PDB file of C-alpha atoms in Angstrom:
ATOM      1  CA  MET A   1     108.445 280.879  81.382  1.00 62.00           C
ATOM      2  CA  ARG A   2     107.251 284.400  80.568  1.00 65.00           C
ATOM      3  CA  THR A   3     107.783 284.571  76.832  1.00 65.00           C
ATOM      4  CA  GLU A   4     104.714 285.181  74.646  1.00 63.00           C
ATOM      5  CA  GLU A   5     106.090 283.464  71.576  1.00 63.00           C
ATOM      6  CA  THR A   6     103.409 281.106  70.260  1.00 68.00           C
ATOM      7  CA  PRO A   7     105.258 277.733  70.480  1.00 71.00           C
ATOM      8  CA  TYR A   8     106.304 278.393  74.058  1.00 62.00           C
ATOM      9  CA  VAL A   9     102.789 279.541  75.032  1.00 63.00           C
ATOM     10  CA  TYR A  10     101.355 276.252  73.754  1.00 69.00           C
ATOM     11  CA  VAL A  11     103.932 274.193  75.610  1.00 74.00           C
ATOM     12  CA  ARG A  12     103.428 276.196  78.801  1.00 70.00           C
ATOM     13  CA  ASP A  13      99.644 275.796  78.610  1.00 70.00           C
ATOM     14  CA  LEU A  14     100.024 272.060  78.024  1.00 76.00           C
ATOM     15  CA  VAL A  15     102.363 271.611  80.982  1.00 76.00           C
ATOM     16  CA  THR A  16     100.066 273.692  83.188  1.00 75.00           C
ATOM     17  CA  SER A  17      97.032 271.628  82.161  1.00 74.00           C
ATOM     18  CA  VAL A  18      98.810 268.330  82.816  1.00 78.00           C
ATOM     19  CA  GLY A  19      99.975 269.630  86.174  1.00 77.00           C
ATOM     20  CA  LEU A  20      96.416 270.643  87.072  1.00 76.00           C
ATOM     21  CA  VAL A  21      95.107 267.206  86.096  1.00 71.00           C
ATOM     22  CA  LEU A  22      97.731 265.504  88.270  1.00 75.00           C
ATOM     23  CA  LEU A  23      96.986 267.818  91.183  1.00 76.00           C
ATOM     24  CA  ILE A  24      93.261 267.092  90.994  1.00 71.00           C
ATOM     25  CA  ALA A  25      94.018 263.369  90.718  1.00 67.00           C
ATOM     26  CA  LEU A  26      96.185 263.463  93.838  1.00 76.00           C
ATOM     27  CA  ILE A  27      93.558 265.400  95.802  1.00 77.00           C
ATOM     28  CA  LEU A  28      90.743 263.070  94.776  1.00 69.00           C
ATOM     29  CA  PHE A  29      92.789 259.979  95.522  1.00 67.00           C
ATOM     30  CA  GLY A  30      93.925 261.402  98.865  1.00 74.00           C
ATOM     31  CA  VAL A  31      90.337 261.979  99.990  1.00 71.00           C
ATOM     32  CA  SER A  32      88.860 258.850  98.405  1.00 68.00           C
ATOM     33  CA  GLY A  33      91.550 256.242  98.962  1.00 72.00           C
ATOM     34  CA  VAL A  34      90.400 254.334  95.858  1.00 81.00           C
ATOM     35  CA  TRP A  35      91.139 254.567  92.151  1.00 78.00           C
ATOM     36  CA  PRO A  36      89.266 255.518  90.144  1.00 79.00           C
ATOM     37  CA  PRO A  37      87.386 257.759  92.616  1.00 84.00           C
ATOM     38  CA  LEU A  38      84.532 258.590  90.211  1.00 86.00           C
ATOM     39  CA  VAL A  39      81.890 256.360  88.652  1.00 86.00           C
ATOM     40  CA  ALA A  40      79.185 257.080  86.081  1.00 87.00           C
ATOM     41  CA  VAL A  41      75.787 255.568  86.845  1.00 88.00           C
ATOM     42  CA  GLU A  42      74.623 253.508  83.880  1.00 85.00           C
ATOM     43  CA  SER A  43      71.064 252.538  84.862  1.00 83.00           C
ATOM     44  CA  GLY A  44      68.058 253.774  86.833  1.00 87.00           C
ATOM     45  CA  SER A  45      67.995 251.079  89.527  1.00 90.00           C
ATOM     46  CA  MET A  46      68.835 253.589  92.285  1.00 92.00           C
ATOM     47  CA  GLU A  47      66.235 256.197  91.349  1.00 91.00           C
ATOM     48  CA  PRO A  48      65.152 258.620  92.614  1.00 92.00           C
ATOM     49  CA  HIS A  49      68.311 259.018  94.702  1.00 92.00           C
ATOM     50  CA  MET A  50      70.659 258.434  91.758  1.00 92.00           C
ATOM     51  CA  GLN A  51      69.875 258.967  88.102  1.00 89.00           C
ATOM     52  CA  ARG A  52      71.383 257.503  84.962  1.00 88.00           C
ATOM     53  CA  GLY A  53      74.254 259.782  83.960  1.00 88.00           C
ATOM     54  CA  ASP A  54      75.071 260.955  87.486  1.00 89.00           C
ATOM     55  CA  MET A  55      78.727 261.136  88.463  1.00 87.00           C
ATOM     56  CA  VAL A  56      79.355 259.612  91.897  1.00 90.00           C
ATOM     57  CA  PHE A  57      82.360 260.195  94.143  1.00 91.00           C
ATOM     58  CA  VAL A  58      83.508 256.959  95.802  1.00 92.00           C
ATOM     59  CA  VAL A  59      85.499 256.457  99.017  1.00 93.00           C
ATOM     60  CA  GLU A  60      87.089 253.448 100.679  1.00 92.00           C
ATOM     61  CA  GLN A  61      84.660 251.486 102.789  1.00 91.00           C
ATOM     62  CA  ASP A  62      86.568 252.255 105.991  1.00 89.00           C
ATOM     63  CA  ARG A  63      86.447 256.055 105.495  1.00 89.00           C
ATOM     64  CA  PHE A  64      83.674 258.365 106.752  1.00 88.00           C
ATOM     65  CA  VAL A  65      82.159 255.458 108.671  1.00 91.00           C
ATOM     66  CA  GLY A  66      78.634 255.935 110.028  1.00 91.00           C
ATOM     67  CA  ASP A  67      77.052 254.656 113.229  1.00 93.00           C
ATOM     68  CA  GLY A  68      76.062 251.004 113.228  1.00 92.00           C
ATOM     69  CA  TYR A  69      78.650 249.753 110.730  1.00 94.00           C
ATOM     70  CA  ILE A  70      79.328 246.043 110.290  1.00 95.00           C
ATOM     71  CA  GLU A  71      82.538 245.290 112.149  1.00 92.00           C
ATOM     72  CA  GLY A  72      85.503 244.722 109.868  1.00 91.00           C
ATOM     73  CA  THR A  73      83.893 246.425 106.882  1.00 95.00           C
ATOM     74  CA  GLY A  74      83.037 250.070 107.621  1.00 94.00           C
ATOM     75  CA  ILE A  75      79.675 249.529 105.863  1.00 97.00           C
ATOM     76  CA  VAL A  76      76.363 250.502 107.454  1.00 97.00           C
ATOM     77  CA  THR A  77      73.468 248.397 106.178  1.00 97.00           C
ATOM     78  CA  TYR A  78      69.886 249.535 105.666  1.00 97.00           C
ATOM     79  CA  GLU A  79      68.944 247.403 108.663  1.00 95.00           C
ATOM     80  CA  THR A  80      71.486 248.891 111.085  1.00 96.00           C
ATOM     81  CA  GLY A  81      71.180 252.383 109.607  1.00 96.00           C
ATOM     82  CA  ALA A  82      67.453 252.400 110.362  1.00 95.00           C
ATOM     83  CA  GLU A  83      68.312 251.701 113.998  1.00 94.00           C
ATOM     84  CA  SER A  84      71.174 254.193 114.338  1.00 94.00           C
ATOM     85  CA  GLY A  85      69.655 256.969 112.214  1.00 95.00           C
ATOM     86  CA  TYR A  86      72.460 256.872 109.643  1.00 96.00           C
ATOM     87  CA  THR A  87      71.286 257.669 106.106  1.00 96.00           C
ATOM     88  CA  SER A  88      72.945 257.912 102.693  1.00 95.00           C
ATOM     89  CA  PHE A  89      71.323 259.038  99.448  1.00 95.00           C
ATOM     90  CA  GLY A  90      67.855 259.335 100.928  1.00 94.00           C
ATOM     91  CA  ASN A  91      67.616 256.022 102.796  1.00 96.00           C
ATOM     92  CA  PRO A  92      69.276 254.245 105.740  1.00 97.00           C
ATOM     93  CA  GLY A  93      72.566 252.486 105.076  1.00 97.00           C
ATOM     94  CA  ASP A  94      75.466 252.832 102.655  1.00 97.00           C
ATOM     95  CA  VAL A  95      75.342 252.563  98.882  1.00 97.00           C
ATOM     96  CA  ILE A  96      78.230 250.343  97.850  1.00 96.00           C
ATOM     97  CA  ILE A  97      80.101 249.704  94.600  1.00 94.00           C
ATOM     98  CA  PHE A  98      80.966 246.032  94.205  1.00 94.00           C
ATOM     99  CA  ARG A  99      82.193 243.533  91.628  1.00 92.00           C
ATOM    100  CA  PRO A 100      79.336 241.059  90.923  1.00 90.00           C
ATOM    101  CA  GLY A 101      80.516 237.589  91.798  1.00 90.00           C
ATOM    102  CA  GLY A 102      83.959 239.047  92.431  1.00 89.00           C
ATOM    103  CA  SER A 103      84.536 239.377  88.673  1.00 87.00           C
ATOM    104  CA  GLU A 104      87.429 241.567  87.583  1.00 86.00           C
ATOM    105  CA  VAL A 105      86.030 242.130  84.083  1.00 85.00           C
ATOM    106  CA  ARG A 106      82.336 242.814  84.587  1.00 85.00           C
ATOM    107  CA  THR A 107      80.909 246.275  85.140  1.00 85.00           C
ATOM    108  CA  PRO A 108      80.676 247.061  88.886  1.00 90.00           C
ATOM    109  CA  VAL A 109      77.252 247.395  90.517  1.00 92.00           C
ATOM    110  CA  ILE A 110      76.139 250.337  92.652  1.00 93.00           C
ATOM    111  CA  HIS A 111      73.418 249.279  95.132  1.00 95.00           C
ATOM    112  CA  ARG A 112      72.477 249.673  98.763  1.00 97.00           C
ATOM    113  CA  ALA A 113      73.725 247.187 101.363  1.00 97.00           C
ATOM    114  CA  HIS A 114      70.489 246.011 102.996  1.00 97.00           C
ATOM    115  CA  PHE A 115      71.649 243.574 105.636  1.00 97.00           C
ATOM    116  CA  TRP A 116      74.484 241.299 106.670  1.00 98.00           C
ATOM    117  CA  VAL A 117      74.112 237.527 106.729  1.00 97.00           C
ATOM    118  CA  GLU A 118      76.216 234.887 108.431  1.00 97.00           C
ATOM    119  CA  ARG A 119      77.309 231.651 106.798  1.00 97.00           C
ATOM    120  CA  GLY A 120      74.516 229.094 106.885  1.00 97.00           C
ATOM    121  CA  GLU A 121      71.844 231.667 107.790  1.00 97.00           C
ATOM    122  CA  ASN A 122      68.337 231.267 106.388  1.00 97.00           C
ATOM    123  CA  TRP A 123      68.111 234.990 105.759  1.00 97.00           C
ATOM    124  CA  ILE A 124      64.814 234.711 103.912  1.00 96.00           C
ATOM    125  CA  ALA A 125      63.254 233.680 107.229  1.00 96.00           C
ATOM    126  CA  THR A 126      65.336 235.822 109.588  1.00 95.00           C
ATOM    127  CA  LYS A 127      65.829 239.186 107.857  1.00 96.00           C
ATOM    128  CA  ALA A 128      64.234 239.506 104.432  1.00 96.00           C
ATOM    129  CA  ASP A 129      61.231 241.712 103.694  1.00 95.00           C
ATOM    130  CA  PRO A 130      58.638 239.349 102.116  1.00 94.00           C
ATOM    131  CA  MET A 131      57.789 242.091  99.598  1.00 93.00           C
ATOM    132  CA  LEU A 132      61.351 241.956  98.213  1.00 94.00           C
ATOM    133  CA  THR A 133      61.952 238.218  97.843  1.00 93.00           C
ATOM    134  CA  ASN A 134      60.388 237.919  94.371  1.00 87.00           C
ATOM    135  CA  GLY A 135      58.084 235.271  95.826  1.00 89.00           C
ATOM    136  CA  ARG A 136      60.947 232.828  96.298  1.00 91.00           C
ATOM    137  CA  SER A 137      61.638 230.685  99.350  1.00 93.00           C
ATOM    138  CA  CYS A 138      65.032 229.770 100.774  1.00 95.00           C
ATOM    139  CA  SER A 139      64.899 226.330  99.175  1.00 93.00           C
ATOM    140  CA  GLN A 140      64.543 227.948  95.739  1.00 92.00           C
ATOM    141  CA  LEU A 141      67.704 230.023  96.038  1.00 93.00           C
ATOM    142  CA  SER A 142      71.377 229.157  95.667  1.00 90.00           C
ATOM    143  CA  THR A 143      72.138 232.043  98.032  1.00 94.00           C
ATOM    144  CA  CYS A 144      70.046 230.642 100.908  1.00 94.00           C
ATOM    145  CA  PRO A 145      71.105 229.395 103.344  1.00 96.00           C
ATOM    146  CA  ALA A 146      74.005 231.796 102.881  1.00 96.00           C
ATOM    147  CA  PRO A 147      77.066 229.911 101.564  1.00 95.00           C
ATOM    148  CA  TYR A 148      79.340 232.430 103.308  1.00 97.00           C
ATOM    149  CA  ALA A 149      79.059 235.671 105.281  1.00 97.00           C
ATOM    150  CA  GLY A 150      78.355 238.865 103.349  1.00 97.00           C
ATOM    151  CA  PHE A 151      75.826 241.475 102.271  1.00 98.00           C
ATOM    152  CA  VAL A 152      72.410 241.172 100.697  1.00 97.00           C
ATOM    153  CA  THR A 153      71.957 244.154  98.373  1.00 96.00           C
ATOM    154  CA  TYR A 154      69.113 245.990  96.691  1.00 93.00           C
ATOM    155  CA  GLY A 155      68.548 248.784  94.179  1.00 93.00           C
ATOM    156  CA  ASP A 156      66.213 251.423  95.610  1.00 94.00           C
ATOM    157  CA  ALA A 157      64.054 251.391  92.463  1.00 93.00           C
ATOM    158  CA  ASN A 158      63.979 247.599  92.093  1.00 91.00           C
ATOM    159  CA  THR A 159      61.270 245.179  93.199  1.00 90.00           C
ATOM    160  CA  GLY A 160      63.474 242.565  94.852  1.00 92.00           C
ATOM    161  CA  TYR A 161      66.814 241.809  96.431  1.00 95.00           C
ATOM    162  CA  ASP A 162      69.682 241.158  94.031  1.00 93.00           C
ATOM    163  CA  GLN A 163      70.182 237.771  95.689  1.00 95.00           C
ATOM    164  CA  THR A 164      66.622 236.581  94.930  1.00 92.00           C
ATOM    165  CA  GLY A 165      66.903 237.278  91.204  1.00 80.00           C
ATOM    166  CA  ALA A 166      67.533 234.806  88.432  1.00 66.00           C
ATOM    167  CA  GLY A 167      70.474 236.544  86.772  1.00 60.00           C
ATOM    168  CA  ALA A 168      74.214 236.174  87.103  1.00 51.00           C
ATOM    169  CA  ASP A 169      74.589 238.945  89.699  1.00 58.00           C
ATOM    170  CA  THR A 170      72.834 237.120  92.545  1.00 81.00           C
ATOM    171  CA  SER A 171      75.753 236.136  94.775  1.00 92.00           C
ATOM    172  CA  ILE A 172      75.939 237.263  98.391  1.00 96.00           C
ATOM    173  CA  VAL A 173      78.416 240.156  98.302  1.00 97.00           C
ATOM    174  CA  LYS A 174      81.689 239.431 100.067  1.00 97.00           C
ATOM    175  CA  PRO A 175      83.423 242.427 101.711  1.00 96.00           C
ATOM    176  CA  ALA A 176      86.477 241.737  99.505  1.00 95.00           C
ATOM    177  CA  TRP A 177      84.351 242.438  96.410  1.00 96.00           C
ATOM    178  CA  ILE A 178      83.457 245.941  97.565  1.00 95.00           C
ATOM    179  CA  GLU A 179      85.461 248.629  95.773  1.00 92.00           C
ATOM    180  CA  GLY A 180      84.080 251.504  97.821  1.00 93.00           C
ATOM    181  CA  LYS A 181      80.960 253.290  98.922  1.00 94.00           C
ATOM    182  CA  ALA A 182      79.171 256.186  97.287  1.00 94.00           C
ATOM    183  CA  LYS A 183      79.575 259.519  99.052  1.00 93.00           C
ATOM    184  CA  TYR A 184      78.436 262.354  96.766  1.00 90.00           C
ATOM    185  CA  ARG A 185      76.817 262.653  93.369  1.00 91.00           C
ATOM    186  CA  VAL A 186      76.957 265.303  90.665  1.00 87.00           C
ATOM    187  CA  PRO A 187      73.996 265.166  88.248  1.00 88.00           C
ATOM    188  CA  TRP A 188      74.607 264.685  84.511  1.00 78.00           C
ATOM    189  CA  LEU A 189      78.408 264.687  84.437  1.00 76.00           C
ATOM    190  CA  GLY A 190      78.516 260.900  84.156  1.00 68.00           C
ATOM    191  CA  HIS A 191      76.961 261.191  80.699  1.00 71.00           C
ATOM    192  CA  ILE A 192      80.451 262.089  79.447  1.00 70.00           C
ATOM    193  CA  ARG A 193      81.751 258.609  80.224  1.00 67.00           C
ATOM    194  CA  LEU A 194      78.583 256.907  78.995  1.00 67.00           C
ATOM    195  CA  THR A 195      78.720 258.832  75.729  1.00 71.00           C
ATOM    196  CA  VAL A 196      82.358 257.818  75.199  1.00 66.00           C
ATOM    197  CA  ASP A 197      81.463 254.163  75.810  1.00 62.00           C
ATOM    198  CA  GLU A 198      78.496 254.315  73.454  1.00 61.00           C
ATOM    199  CA  THR A 199      80.591 255.997  70.763  1.00 66.00           C
ATOM    200  CA  PHE A 200      83.291 253.360  70.927  1.00 56.00           C
ATOM    201  CA  ALA A 201      80.724 250.568  71.081  1.00 54.00           C
ATOM    202  CA  THR A 202      79.146 251.900  67.881  1.00 55.00           C
ATOM    203  CA  ALA A 203      82.565 252.079  66.259  1.00 51.00           C
ATOM    204  CA  ASP A 204      83.270 248.489  67.315  1.00 50.00           C
ATOM    205  CA  LEU A 205      80.079 247.267  65.677  1.00 46.00           C
ATOM    206  CA  ALA A 206      81.038 249.072  62.494  1.00 50.00           C
ATOM    207  CA  GLY A 207      84.509 247.500  62.536  1.00 52.00           C
ATOM    208  CA  ALA A 208      86.146 250.893  62.908  1.00 45.00           C
ATOM    209  CA  ALA A 209      87.846 250.202  66.240  1.00 41.00           C
ATOM    210  CA  PRO A 210      89.098 247.183  68.151  1.00 39.00           C
ATOM    211  CA  SER A 211      86.755 245.661  70.679  1.00 36.00           C
ATOM    212  CA  GLY A 212      87.463 245.726  74.403  1.00 34.00           C
ATOM    213  CA  PRO A 213      87.166 248.010  77.412  1.00 33.00           C
ATOM    214  CA  VAL A 214      87.583 251.745  76.932  1.00 30.00           C
ATOM    215  CA  PRO A 215      89.862 253.274  79.591  1.00 30.00           C
ATOM    216  CA  VAL A 216      89.019 256.881  80.402  1.00 29.00           C
ATOM    217  CA  LEU A 217      91.584 258.273  82.822  1.00 26.00           C
ATOM    218  CA  GLY A 218      91.097 261.936  82.064  1.00 27.00           C
ATOM    219  CA  VAL A 219      88.225 263.445  80.113  1.00 27.00           C
ATOM    220  CA  VAL A 220      87.908 267.173  79.532  1.00 27.00           C
ATOM    221  CA  ALA A 221      84.303 268.314  79.457  1.00 26.00           C
ATOM    222  CA  PRO A 222      83.260 271.272  77.256  1.00 26.00           C
ATOM    223  CA  SER A 223      83.006 273.368  80.394  1.00 27.00           C
ATOM    224  CA  GLY A 224      86.701 272.785  81.060  1.00 31.00           C
ATOM    225  CA  LEU A 225      86.072 270.570  84.095  1.00 37.00           C
ATOM    226  CA  VAL A 226      88.551 267.682  84.231  1.00 38.00           C
ATOM    227  CA  LEU A 227      87.159 264.327  85.314  1.00 43.00           C
ATOM    228  CA  ILE A 228      89.853 262.019  86.652  1.00 43.00           C
ATOM    229  CA  GLY A 229      89.465 258.250  86.604  1.00 50.00           C
ATOM    230  CA  LEU A 230      85.811 258.282  85.584  1.00 57.00           C
ATOM    231  CA  ARG A 231      84.366 254.854  84.920  1.00 58.00           C
ATOM    232  CA  ARG A 232      80.882 253.420  84.625  1.00 60.00           C
ATOM    233  CA  THR A 233      78.854 251.369  87.074  1.00 65.00           C
ATOM    234  CA  ARG A 234      75.433 249.922  86.742  1.00 57.00           C
ATOM    235  CA  ARG A 235      72.661 247.674  87.895  1.00 52.00           C
ATOM    236  CA  GLN A 236      69.589 246.718  85.905  1.00 48.00           C
TER     237      GLN A 236
END
């Protein structure tokens, strides 16, 4: 353990580094309750409160619960947060990370939970801000009346609710689809994950690497900071 012979020094440093990575992983997981506990923001839909390339620390939805949470979820919506005074990332309510449509293969979305709807509710009439409905009525939407209970979500920098859009990410968000809620952000560090993804994507196009998801379970930044379980999340 104390020898200074070169081979043993290398092995000792490697074992120490692996041990440090595991220790950080255990601490992060213990506080967060989810894995991976870090996400890299891929788009600017949450500006100015989150920027592309930010690293965000995620916790289970039933941890660090604020006043006015929706019973059975641990999530405070924009609507209830405005009443209780609970804020997160510059606005009332929690910012959640969820799987669009419940998909296990699509990139998770990071957006604010704006309000809760009950099954059969005409939420366009009862709760929606007319400025955020993209000019669409309840009869024009597959999400209204609500086919089941869940959350209507919104990116702070966007011009309409996710559920009034025309894309594939318009489903009412079921609590079971929520992977966690955003708690803290660190500017710029998420660019590490995004750069890795872009590098591999370029290699895929050139036929230099197999296609498919790129798992990044431990990336060492030039500064020596170890990022455990860093993945990407987005919303356009």
